[in-house]
JSON list of C-alpha atoms and ligand atoms in Angstrom, two decimals:
[
{"chain": "A", "resi": 1, "resn": "MET", "atom": "CA", "xyz": [20.40, -19.00, 16.13]},
{"chain": "A", "resi": 2, "resn": "THR", "atom": "CA", "xyz": [17.63, -20.46, 13.81]},
{"chain": "A", "resi": 3, "resn": "GLY", "atom": "CA", "xyz": [17.23, -17.18, 11.23]},
{"chain": "A", "resi": 4, "resn": "LEU", "atom": "CA", "xyz": [19.25, -16.82, 8.26]},
{"chain": "A", "resi": 5, "resn": "PHE", "atom": "CA", "xyz": [21.58, -13.71, 7.67]},
{"chain": "A", "resi": 6, "resn": "ILE", "atom": "CA", "xyz": [21.96, -12.85, 4.14]},
{"chain": "A", "resi": 7, "resn": "THR", "atom": "CA", "xyz": [24.17, -9.87, 3.21]},
{"chain": "A", "resi": 8, "resn": "PHE", "atom": "CA", "xyz": [24.77, -7.82, -0.07]},
{"chain": "A", "resi": 9, "resn": "GLU", "atom": "CA", "xyz": [28.05, -6.59, -1.59]},
{"chain": "A", "resi": 10, "resn": "GLY", "atom": "CA", "xyz": [29.97, -4.63, -3.80]},
{"chain": "A", "resi": 11, "resn": "GLY", "atom": "CA", "xyz": [31.26, -1.95, -5.51]},
{"chain": "A", "resi": 12, "resn": "ASP", "atom": "CA", "xyz": [29.50, 1.28, -5.41]},
{"chain": "A", "resi": 13, "resn": "GLY", "atom": "CA", "xyz": [27.06, 1.57, -8.17]},
{"chain": "A", "resi": 14, "resn": "SER", "atom": "CA", "xyz": [26.97, -2.38, -8.59]},
{"chain": "A", "resi": 15, "resn": "GLY", "atom": "CA", "xyz": [22.48, -2.36, -7.73]},
{"chain": "A", "resi": 16, "resn": "LYS", "atom": "CA", "xyz": [22.67, -4.34, -4.46]},
{"chain": "A", "resi": 17, "resn": "THR", "atom": "CA", "xyz": [20.25, -1.89, -3.03]},
{"chain": "A", "resi": 18, "resn": "THR", "atom": "CA", "xyz": [18.01, -2.92, -5.56]},
{"chain": "A", "resi": 19, "resn": "GLN", "atom": "CA", "xyz": [18.19, -6.96, -5.67]},
{"chain": "A", "resi": 20, "resn": "SER", "atom": "CA", "xyz": [18.11, -6.61, -1.61]},
{"chain": "A", "resi": 21, "resn": "ARG", "atom": "CA", "xyz": [14.89, -5.30, -2.26]},
{"chain": "A", "resi": 22, "resn": "LEU", "atom": "CA", "xyz": [13.69, -7.81, -5.06]},
{"chain": "A", "resi": 23, "resn": "LEU", "atom": "CA", "xyz": [14.64, -10.45, -2.55]},
{"chain": "A", "resi": 24, "resn": "THR", "atom": "CA", "xyz": [12.87, -8.86, 0.28]},
{"chain": "A", "resi": 25, "resn": "GLU", "atom": "CA", "xyz": [10.10, -8.67, -1.86]},
{"chain": "A", "resi": 26, "resn": "TRP", "atom": "CA", "xyz": [9.96, -12.15, -2.47]},
{"chain": "A", "resi": 27, "resn": "LEU", "atom": "CA", "xyz": [10.39, -13.85, 0.26]},
{"chain": "A", "resi": 28, "resn": "THR", "atom": "CA", "xyz": [7.60, -11.87, 1.99]},
{"chain": "A", "resi": 29, "resn": "GLN", "atom": "CA", "xyz": [5.76, -12.64, -0.94]},
{"chain": "A", "resi": 30, "resn": "ALA", "atom": "CA", "xyz": [6.58, -16.65, 0.08]},
{"chain": "A", "resi": 31, "resn": "GLY", "atom": "CA", "xyz": [5.02, -16.48, 3.30]},
{"chain": "A", "resi": 32, "resn": "HIS", "atom": "CA", "xyz": [8.68, -15.32, 5.27]},
{"chain": "A", "resi": 33, "resn": "THR", "atom": "CA", "xyz": [9.26, -12.89, 8.06]},
{"chain": "A", "resi": 34, "resn": "VAL", "atom": "CA", "xyz": [11.77, -10.58, 6.31]},
{"chain": "A", "resi": 35, "resn": "VAL", "atom": "CA", "xyz": [13.95, -7.68, 8.44]},
{"chain": "A", "resi": 36, "resn": "HIS", "atom": "CA", "xyz": [15.92, -5.63, 5.81]},
{"chain": "A", "resi": 37, "resn": "SER", "atom": "CA", "xyz": [19.03, -3.38, 7.06]},
{"chain": "A", "resi": 38, "resn": "ARG", "atom": "CA", "xyz": [22.25, -2.10, 6.06]},
{"chain": "A", "resi": 39, "resn": "GLU", "atom": "CA", "xyz": [24.95, -0.18, 7.28]},
{"chain": "A", "resi": 40, "resn": "PRO", "atom": "CA", "xyz": [25.71, 1.82, 7.90]},
{"chain": "A", "resi": 41, "resn": "GLY", "atom": "CA", "xyz": [22.37, 3.60, 8.99]},
{"chain": "A", "resi": 42, "resn": "GLY", "atom": "CA", "xyz": [20.30, 0.26, 9.94]},
{"chain": "A", "resi": 43, "resn": "THR", "atom": "CA", "xyz": [19.31, 2.01, 13.30]},
{"chain": "A", "resi": 44, "resn": "ASP", "atom": "CA", "xyz": [18.73, 5.43, 14.40]},
{"chain": "A", "resi": 45, "resn": "LEU", "atom": "CA", "xyz": [22.24, 5.87, 15.76]},
{"chain": "A", "resi": 46, "resn": "GLY", "atom": "CA", "xyz": [23.76, 4.29, 12.77]},
{"chain": "A", "resi": 47, "resn": "VAL", "atom": "CA", "xyz": [21.79, 7.14, 10.73]},
{"chain": "A", "resi": 48, "resn": "GLU", "atom": "CA", "xyz": [23.47, 9.51, 12.82]},
{"chain": "A", "resi": 49, "resn": "LEU", "atom": "CA", "xyz": [26.63, 7.38, 11.67]},
{"chain": "A", "resi": 50, "resn": "ARG", "atom": "CA", "xyz": [26.03, 7.60, 8.35]},
{"chain": "A", "resi": 51, "resn": "GLU", "atom": "CA", "xyz": [25.84, 11.16, 8.09]},
{"chain": "A", "resi": 52, "resn": "ILE", "atom": "CA", "xyz": [29.14, 11.74, 9.92]},
{"chain": "A", "resi": 53, "resn": "ILE", "atom": "CA", "xyz": [31.01, 9.22, 8.23]},
{"chain": "A", "resi": 54, "resn": "LEU", "atom": "CA", "xyz": [29.57, 9.48, 4.14]},
{"chain": "A", "resi": 55, "resn": "HIS", "atom": "CA", "xyz": [28.98, 13.60, 4.74]},
{"chain": "A", "resi": 56, "resn": "ARG", "atom": "CA", "xyz": [30.85, 15.16, 7.04]},
{"chain": "A", "resi": 57, "resn": "ARG", "atom": "CA", "xyz": [33.18, 17.47, 5.64]},
{"chain": "A", "resi": 58, "resn": "GLY", "atom": "CA", "xyz": [37.11, 17.50, 6.20]},
{"chain": "A", "resi": 59, "resn": "TYR", "atom": "CA", "xyz": [39.28, 14.74, 6.74]},
{"chain": "A", "resi": 60, "resn": "ILE", "atom": "CA", "xyz": [38.60, 11.82, 8.88]},
{"chain": "A", "resi": 61, "resn": "ALA", "atom": "CA", "xyz": [41.86, 9.49, 9.63]},
{"chain": "A", "resi": 62, "resn": "PRO", "atom": "CA", "xyz": [41.51, 5.92, 8.13]},
{"chain": "A", "resi": 63, "resn": "CYS", "atom": "CA", "xyz": [41.34, 3.89, 11.80]},
{"chain": "A", "resi": 64, "resn": "ALA", "atom": "CA", "xyz": [38.66, 6.72, 13.06]},
{"chain": "A", "resi": 65, "resn": "GLU", "atom": "CA", "xyz": [36.61, 5.58, 9.71]},
{"chain": "A", "resi": 66, "resn": "ALA", "atom": "CA", "xyz": [37.38, 2.16, 10.48]},
{"chain": "A", "resi": 67, "resn": "LEU", "atom": "CA", "xyz": [35.80, 2.35, 13.91]},
{"chain": "A", "resi": 68, "resn": "LEU", "atom": "CA", "xyz": [32.97, 4.26, 12.77]},
{"chain": "A", "resi": 69, "resn": "TYR", "atom": "CA", "xyz": [31.51, 1.79, 10.73]},
{"chain": "A", "resi": 70, "resn": "ALA", "atom": "CA", "xyz": [32.50, -0.56, 13.46]},
{"chain": "A", "resi": 71, "resn": "ALA", "atom": "CA", "xyz": [30.18, 1.31, 16.07]},
{"chain": "A", "resi": 72, "resn": "ASP", "atom": "CA", "xyz": [27.37, 1.52, 13.20]},
{"chain": "A", "resi": 73, "resn": "ARG", "atom": "CA", "xyz": [28.02, -2.58, 12.98]},
{"chain": "A", "resi": 74, "resn": "ALA", "atom": "CA", "xyz": [28.01, -2.91, 16.84]},
{"chain": "A", "resi": 75, "resn": "HIS", "atom": "CA", "xyz": [24.59, -1.57, 17.46]},
{"chain": "A", "resi": 76, "resn": "ASN", "atom": "CA", "xyz": [23.14, -2.58, 14.26]},
{"chain": "A", "resi": 77, "resn": "ILE", "atom": "CA", "xyz": [23.89, -6.14, 14.98]},
{"chain": "A", "resi": 78, "resn": "ALA", "atom": "CA", "xyz": [23.17, -6.09, 18.49]},
{"chain": "A", "resi": 79, "resn": "THR", "atom": "CA", "xyz": [19.93, -4.25, 18.34]},
{"chain": "A", "resi": 80, "resn": "ARG", "atom": "CA", "xyz": [18.14, -5.10, 15.58]},
{"chain": "A", "resi": 81, "resn": "VAL", "atom": "CA", "xyz": [20.06, -8.24, 13.84]},
{"chain": "A", "resi": 82, "resn": "ARG", "atom": "CA", "xyz": [20.68, -10.94, 16.69]},
{"chain": "A", "resi": 83, "resn": "PRO", "atom": "CA", "xyz": [17.32, -9.94, 18.20]},
{"chain": "A", "resi": 84, "resn": "ALA", "atom": "CA", "xyz": [15.48, -10.68, 14.65]},
{"chain": "A", "resi": 85, "resn": "LEU", "atom": "CA", "xyz": [17.39, -13.65, 13.89]},
{"chain": "A", "resi": 86, "resn": "GLU", "atom": "CA", "xyz": [16.93, -15.30, 17.34]},
{"chain": "A", "resi": 87, "resn": "ARG", "atom": "CA", "xyz": [13.27, -14.37, 16.43]},
{"chain": "A", "resi": 88, "resn": "GLY", "atom": "CA", "xyz": [13.81, -17.26, 13.36]},
{"chain": "A", "resi": 89, "resn": "ASP", "atom": "CA", "xyz": [13.58, -14.23, 10.77]},
{"chain": "A", "resi": 90, "resn": "ILE", "atom": "CA", "xyz": [15.22, -13.80, 7.73]},
{"chain": "A", "resi": 91, "resn": "VAL", "atom": "CA", "xyz": [18.15, -10.56, 7.66]},
{"chain": "A", "resi": 92, "resn": "ILE", "atom": "CA", "xyz": [18.57, -9.07, 4.21]},
{"chain": "A", "resi": 93, "resn": "GLN", "atom": "CA", "xyz": [21.21, -6.84, 4.72]},
{"chain": "A", "resi": 94, "resn": "ASP", "atom": "CA", "xyz": [23.08, -4.28, 2.45]},
{"chain": "A", "resi": 95, "resn": "ARG", "atom": "CA", "xyz": [26.67, -4.42, 3.28]},
{"chain": "A", "resi": 96, "resn": "TYR", "atom": "CA", "xyz": [28.51, -5.71, 6.18]},
{"chain": "A", "resi": 97, "resn": "LEU", "atom": "CA", "xyz": [31.62, -6.16, 7.50]},
{"chain": "A", "resi": 98, "resn": "ASP", "atom": "CA", "xyz": [33.16, -7.75, 4.13]},
{"chain": "A", "resi": 99, "resn": "SER", "atom": "CA", "xyz": [33.18, -3.67, 3.10]},
{"chain": "A", "resi": 100, "resn": "SER", "atom": "CA", "xyz": [35.22, -2.76, 5.98]},
{"chain": "A", "resi": 101, "resn": "VAL", "atom": "CA", "xyz": [37.68, -5.12, 4.69]},
{"chain": "A", "resi": 102, "resn": "ALA", "atom": "CA", "xyz": [37.52, -4.03, 1.45]},
{"chain": "A", "resi": 103, "resn": "TYR", "atom": "CA", "xyz": [37.15, -0.42, 1.78]},
{"chain": "A", "resi": 104, "resn": "GLN", "atom": "CA", "xyz": [38.77, 0.70, 5.11]},
{"chain": "A", "resi": 105, "resn": "GLY", "atom": "CA", "xyz": [41.39, -2.77, 4.34]},
{"chain": "A", "resi": 106, "resn": "ALA", "atom": "CA", "xyz": [41.64, -2.71, 0.42]},
{"chain": "A", "resi": 107, "resn": "GLY", "atom": "CA", "xyz": [40.89, 1.33, -0.04]},
{"chain": "A", "resi": 108, "resn": "ARG", "atom": "CA", "xyz": [42.82, 3.20, 2.90]},
{"chain": "A", "resi": 109, "resn": "VAL", "atom": "CA", "xyz": [45.23, 0.40, 3.18]},
{"chain": "A", "resi": 110, "resn": "LEU", "atom": "CA", "xyz": [44.71, -0.46, 6.45]},
{"chain": "A", "resi": 111, "resn": "ASP", "atom": "CA", "xyz": [45.76, -4.17, 7.53]},
{"chain": "A", "resi": 112, "resn": "SER", "atom": "CA", "xyz": [42.97, -6.21, 6.54]},
{"chain": "A", "resi": 113, "resn": "ALA", "atom": "CA", "xyz": [43.46, -8.89, 9.11]},
{"chain": "A", "resi": 114, "resn": "GLU", "atom": "CA", "xyz": [42.98, -6.16, 11.96]},
{"chain": "A", "resi": 115, "resn": "VAL", "atom": "CA", "xyz": [39.96, -4.84, 10.24]},
{"chain": "A", "resi": 116, "resn": "ARG", "atom": "CA", "xyz": [38.64, -7.85, 9.75]},
{"chain": "A", "resi": 117, "resn": "GLU", "atom": "CA", "xyz": [39.01, -8.79, 13.67]},
{"chain": "A", "resi": 118, "resn": "LEU", "atom": "CA", "xyz": [37.72, -5.25, 14.64]},
{"chain": "A", "resi": 119, "resn": "SER", "atom": "CA", "xyz": [34.41, -6.11, 12.60]},
{"chain": "A", "resi": 120, "resn": "LEU", "atom": "CA", "xyz": [34.43, -9.23, 14.65]},
{"chain": "A", "resi": 121, "resn": "TRP", "atom": "CA", "xyz": [34.57, -8.48, 17.90]},
{"chain": "A", "resi": 122, "resn": "ALA", "atom": "CA", "xyz": [31.98, -5.64, 17.53]},
{"chain": "A", "resi": 123, "resn": "ALA", "atom": "CA", "xyz": [29.62, -8.05, 15.80]},
{"chain": "A", "resi": 124, "resn": "GLU", "atom": "CA", "xyz": [30.33, -10.94, 18.37]},
{"chain": "A", "resi": 125, "resn": "GLY", "atom": "CA", "xyz": [31.65, -12.93, 15.67]},
{"chain": "A", "resi": 126, "resn": "LEU", "atom": "CA", "xyz": [28.22, -12.99, 14.05]},
{"chain": "A", "resi": 127, "resn": "MET", "atom": "CA", "xyz": [29.25, -14.26, 10.34]},
{"chain": "A", "resi": 128, "resn": "PRO", "atom": "CA", "xyz": [26.40, -14.24, 6.97]},
{"chain": "A", "resi": 129, "resn": "ASP", "atom": "CA", "xyz": [24.64, -17.25, 5.84]},
{"chain": "A", "resi": 130, "resn": "LEU", "atom": "CA", "xyz": [24.87, -15.90, 3.00]},
{"chain": "A", "resi": 131, "resn": "THR", "atom": "CA", "xyz": [26.51, -13.11, 1.12]},
{"chain": "A", "resi": 132, "resn": "VAL", "atom": "CA", "xyz": [25.90, -11.94, -2.35]},
{"chain": "A", "resi": 133, "resn": "LEU", "atom": "CA", "xyz": [28.71, -10.29, -4.13]},
{"chain": "A", "resi": 134, "resn": "LEU", "atom": "CA", "xyz": [27.42, -8.14, -7.07]},
{"chain": "A", "resi": 135, "resn": "ASP", "atom": "CA", "xyz": [30.82, -7.92, -9.11]},
{"chain": "A", "resi": 136, "resn": "LEU", "atom": "CA", "xyz": [31.36, -4.42, -11.12]},
{"chain": "A", "resi": 137, "resn": "SER", "atom": "CA", "xyz": [34.48, -2.78, -12.59]},
{"chain": "A", "resi": 138, "resn": "ALA", "atom": "CA", "xyz": [35.13, 0.70, -11.05]},
{"chain": "A", "resi": 139, "resn": "GLU", "atom": "CA", "xyz": [35.02, 2.53, -14.25]},
{"chain": "A", "resi": 140, "resn": "ASP", "atom": "CA", "xyz": [31.24, 0.65, -14.74]},
{"chain": "A", "resi": 141, "resn": "GLY", "atom": "CA", "xyz": [30.57, 1.67, -11.08]},
{"chain": "A", "resi": 142, "resn": "ARG", "atom": "CA", "xyz": [31.17, 5.16, -11.97]},
{"chain": "A", "resi": 143, "resn": "GLU", "atom": "CA", "xyz": [29.39, 5.64, -15.12]},
{"chain": "A", "resi": 144, "resn": "ARG", "atom": "CA", "xyz": [26.22, 4.06, -13.37]},
{"chain": "A", "resi": 145, "resn": "LEU", "atom": "CA", "xyz": [27.14, 6.83, -10.60]},
{"chain": "A", "resi": 146, "resn": "GLU", "atom": "CA", "xyz": [27.20, 9.70, -13.09]},
{"chain": "A", "resi": 147, "resn": "SER", "atom": "CA", "xyz": [24.08, 8.69, -14.80]},
{"chain": "A", "resi": 148, "resn": "SER", "atom": "CA", "xyz": [22.29, 8.99, -11.49]},
{"chain": "A", "resi": 149, "resn": "ARG", "atom": "CA", "xyz": [23.04, 11.74, -9.26]},
{"chain": "A", "resi": 150, "resn": "ASP", "atom": "CA", "xyz": [25.15, 14.90, -9.28]},
{"chain": "A", "resi": 151, "resn": "THR", "atom": "CA", "xyz": [27.28, 15.03, -5.92]},
{"chain": "A", "resi": 152, "resn": "TYR", "atom": "CA", "xyz": [29.37, 12.15, -4.58]},
{"chain": "A", "resi": 153, "resn": "ASP", "atom": "CA", "xyz": [29.83, 11.04, -0.75]},
{"chain": "A", "resi": 154, "resn": "ARG", "atom": "CA", "xyz": [33.37, 10.74, 0.77]},
{"chain": "A", "resi": 155, "resn": "LEU", "atom": "CA", "xyz": [33.70, 7.30, -0.30]},
{"chain": "A", "resi": 156, "resn": "GLU", "atom": "CA", "xyz": [32.62, 7.47, -3.90]},
{"chain": "A", "resi": 157, "resn": "ALA", "atom": "CA", "xyz": [34.19, 10.66, -4.40]},
{"chain": "A", "resi": 158, "resn": "GLU", "atom": "CA", "xyz": [37.51, 7.82, -4.09]},
{"chain": "A", "resi": 159, "resn": "LYS", "atom": "CA", "xyz": [39.59, 7.76, -7.33]},
{"chain": "A", "resi": 160, "resn": "SER", "atom": "CA", "xyz": [39.61, 5.19, -9.67]},
{"chain": "A", "resi": 161, "resn": "ASP", "atom": "CA", "xyz": [42.34, 2.90, -8.19]},
{"chain": "A", "resi": 162, "resn": "PHE", "atom": "CA", "xyz": [40.62, 3.13, -4.65]},
{"chain": "A", "resi": 163, "resn": "HIS", "atom": "CA", "xyz": [37.90, 1.34, -6.09]},
{"chain": "A", "resi": 164, "resn": "GLU", "atom": "CA", "xyz": [39.77, -0.99, -8.18]},
{"chain": "A", "resi": 165, "resn": "ARG", "atom": "CA", "xyz": [41.25, -2.04, -4.70]},
{"chain": "A", "resi": 166, "resn": "VAL", "atom": "CA", "xyz": [38.33, -2.51, -3.45]},
{"chain": "A", "resi": 167, "resn": "ARG", "atom": "CA", "xyz": [36.62, -4.84, -6.40]},
{"chain": "A", "resi": 168, "resn": "ASP", "atom": "CA", "xyz": [39.83, -6.81, -5.94]},
{"chain": "A", "resi": 169, "resn": "SER", "atom": "CA", "xyz": [39.97, -7.27, -2.49]},
{"chain": "A", "resi": 170, "resn": "PHE", "atom": "CA", "xyz": [36.13, -8.38, -2.76]},
{"chain": "A", "resi": 171, "resn": "LEU", "atom": "CA", "xyz": [36.79, -11.03, -5.81]},
{"chain": "A", "resi": 172, "resn": "GLY", "atom": "CA", "xyz": [39.82, -12.18, -2.84]},
{"chain": "A", "resi": 173, "resn": "LEU", "atom": "CA", "xyz": [37.09, -12.72, -0.29]},
{"chain": "A", "resi": 174, "resn": "ALA", "atom": "CA", "xyz": [34.81, -14.21, -2.21]},
{"chain": "A", "resi": 175, "resn": "GLU", "atom": "CA", "xyz": [37.85, -16.75, -3.13]},
{"chain": "A", "resi": 176, "resn": "ALA", "atom": "CA", "xyz": [38.61, -17.26, 0.20]},
{"chain": "A", "resi": 177, "resn": "GLU", "atom": "CA", "xyz": [35.31, -18.69, 1.27]},
{"chain": "A", "resi": 178, "resn": "PRO", "atom": "CA", "xyz": [33.22, -20.06, -2.00]},
{"chain": "A", "resi": 179, "resn": "ARG", "atom": "CA", "xyz": [30.86, -21.79, 0.33]},
{"chain": "A", "resi": 180, "resn": "ARG", "atom": "CA", "xyz": [29.40, -18.38, 1.40]},
{"chain": "A", "resi": 181, "resn": "PHE", "atom": "CA", "xyz": [29.82, -16.32, -1.71]},
{"chain": "A", "resi": 182, "resn": "LEU", "atom": "CA", "xyz": [27.46, -16.14, -4.06]},
{"chain": "A", "resi": 183, "resn": "VAL", "atom": "CA", "xyz": [29.63, -13.82, -6.99]},
{"chain": "A", "resi": 184, "resn": "LEU", "atom": "CA", "xyz": [27.59, -12.62, -10.18]},
{"chain": "A", "resi": 185, "resn": "ALA", "atom": "CA", "xyz": [28.10, -9.73, -12.79]},
{"chain": "A", "resi": 186, "resn": "ALA", "atom": "CA", "xyz": [26.76, -6.79, -11.48]},
{"chain": "A", "resi": 187, "resn": "THR", "atom": "CA", "xyz": [26.36, -5.96, -15.22]},
{"chain": "A", "resi": 188, "resn": "GLU", "atom": "CA", "xyz": [23.85, -8.95, -16.13]},
{"chain": "A", "resi": 189, "resn": "PRO", "atom": "CA", "xyz": [19.91, -7.84, -16.37]},
{"chain": "A", "resi": 190, "resn": "ILE", "atom": "CA", "xyz": [18.32, -7.27, -12.77]},
{"chain": "A", "resi": 191, "resn": "ASP", "atom": "CA", "xyz": [15.66, -9.96, -13.71]},
{"chain": "A", "resi": 192, "resn": "ALA", "atom": "CA", "xyz": [18.61, -12.39, -14.22]},
{"chain": "A", "resi": 193, "resn": "LEU", "atom": "CA", "xyz": [19.93, -11.26, -10.94]},
{"chain": "A", "resi": 194, "resn": "ALA", "atom": "CA", "xyz": [16.75, -11.54, -9.13]},
{"chain": "A", "resi": 195, "resn": "THR", "atom": "CA", "xyz": [16.22, -15.18, -10.21]},
{"chain": "A", "resi": 196, "resn": "ALA", "atom": "CA", "xyz": [20.16, -16.43, -9.73]},
{"chain": "A", "resi": 197, "resn": "ILE", "atom": "CA", "xyz": [19.73, -15.04, -5.92]},
{"chain": "A", "resi": 198, "resn": "GLN", "atom": "CA", "xyz": [16.31, -16.59, -5.75]},
{"chain": "A", "resi": 199, "resn": "THR", "atom": "CA", "xyz": [17.73, -20.12, -6.78]},
{"chain": "A", "resi": 200, "resn": "ARG", "atom": "CA", "xyz": [20.49, -20.27, -4.02]},
{"chain": "A", "resi": 201, "resn": "VAL", "atom": "CA", "xyz": [18.45, -18.76, -1.16]},
{"chain": "A", "resi": 202, "resn": "ALA", "atom": "CA", "xyz": [15.58, -21.33, -2.21]},
{"chain": "A", "resi": 203, "resn": "GLU", "atom": "CA", "xyz": [18.62, -23.69, -1.43]},
{"chain": "A", "resi": 204, "resn": "LEU", "atom": "CA", "xyz": [19.37, -22.38, 1.44]},
{"chain": "A", "resi": 205, "resn": "LEU", "atom": "CA", "xyz": [15.92, -22.80, 3.02]},
{"chain": "A", "resi": 206, "resn": "ASN", "atom": "CA", "xyz": [15.41, -26.04, 1.59]},
{"chain": "A", "resi": 207, "resn": "ARG", "atom": "CA", "xyz": [18.65, -27.10, 3.66]},
{"chain": "B", "resi": 301, "resn": "TMP", "atom": "P1", "xyz": [25.66, 2.27, 0.43]},
{"chain": "B", "resi": 301, "resn": "TMP", "atom": "O1", "xyz": [25.62, 3.74, 0.05]},
{"chain": "B", "resi": 301, "resn": "TMP", "atom": "O2", "xyz": [25.91, 1.31, -0.35]},
{"chain": "B", "resi": 301, "resn": "TMP", "atom": "O3", "xyz": [24.56, 2.55, 1.63]},
{"chain": "B", "resi": 301, "resn": "TMP", "atom": "O4", "xyz": [27.12, 2.35, 1.45]},
{"chain": "B", "resi": 301, "resn": "TMP", "atom": "C1", "xyz": [27.88, 3.46, 1.46]},
{"chain": "B", "resi": 301, "resn": "TMP", "atom": "C2", "xyz": [29.39, 3.52, 1.69]},
{"chain": "B", "resi": 301, "resn": "TMP", "atom": "O5", "xyz": [30.07, 2.88, 2.46]},
{"chain": "B", "resi": 301, "resn": "TMP", "atom": "C3", "xyz": [29.76, 3.19, 0.36]},
{"chain": "B", "resi": 301, "resn": "TMP", "atom": "O6", "xyz": [30.76, 3.80, -0.62]},
{"chain": "B", "resi": 301, "resn": "TMP", "atom": "C4", "xyz": [30.79, 1.75, 0.90]},
{"chain": "B", "resi": 301, "resn": "TMP", "atom": "C5", "xyz": [31.42, 2.34, 2.21]},
{"chain": "B", "resi": 301, "resn": "TMP", "atom": "N1", "xyz": [31.46, 1.43, 3.57]},
{"chain": "B", "resi": 301, "resn": "TMP", "atom": "C6", "xyz": [32.71, 1.37, 3.98]},
{"chain": "B", "resi": 301, "resn": "TMP", "atom": "O7", "xyz": [33.45, 2.03, 3.38]},
{"chain": "B", "resi": 301, "resn": "TMP", "atom": "N2", "xyz": [32.97, 0.57, 5.39]},
{"chain": "B", "resi": 301, "resn": "TMP", "atom": "C7", "xyz": [31.99, -0.30, 5.70]},
{"chain": "B", "resi": 301, "resn": "TMP", "atom": "O8", "xyz": [32.00, -1.34, 6.55]},
{"chain": "B", "resi": 301, "resn": "TMP", "atom": "C8", "xyz": [31.02, 0.15, 5.27]},
{"chain": "B", "resi": 301, "resn": "TMP", "atom": "C9", "xyz": [29.92, -1.46, 6.01]},
{"chain": "B", "resi": 301, "resn": "TMP", "atom": "C10", "xyz": [30.56, 0.89, 3.70]}
]
């Protein structure tokens, strides 16, 4: 495959969406063809799955939740991401398999290795070329969410110890794969973060 697959990860409220949009704009202006996607919800099927996963009232068993995210991922990768990468496009995506390891593995306390294997099976082994982790404490994430909205989805509504486990898991994943990850403090100004991300992506493009 000739394209570039860049994912953004981080806790709720870490500013992933803002930064992935800024990177998309920057690359598009430089003449690249960019596909912006997200999980869950990057496809029509994914939008329906997202509604179930995030807004269904009542309990969803942790394994069922992991499988719903994996179903969204399988369809997104097969129908949008892989075709784009095969065309040579750049795919920028909000969240990917590291989110499953952090949220369903560490957060829901499923076996992280099994969750990762499930995602890799769903995505036929596709790994990102670069993963930008916007690191934020659970407390700061909560404050940001509280200032921007009145209602929370099923995952956002989890207690702070859940979100602390998610954060620690992301940091552990980044430590285990330092070449794939760019870890930035989400509390840095938006412009400074955007510049740091652009610098790293420019290096990748010049490889
Ligand atoms: P978003 O609001 O950043 O789009 O993400 C939706 C929520 O889904 C967020 O709380 C993180 C969670 N999530 C998982 O628990 N597992 C996953 O595999 C993914 C992709 C997201």
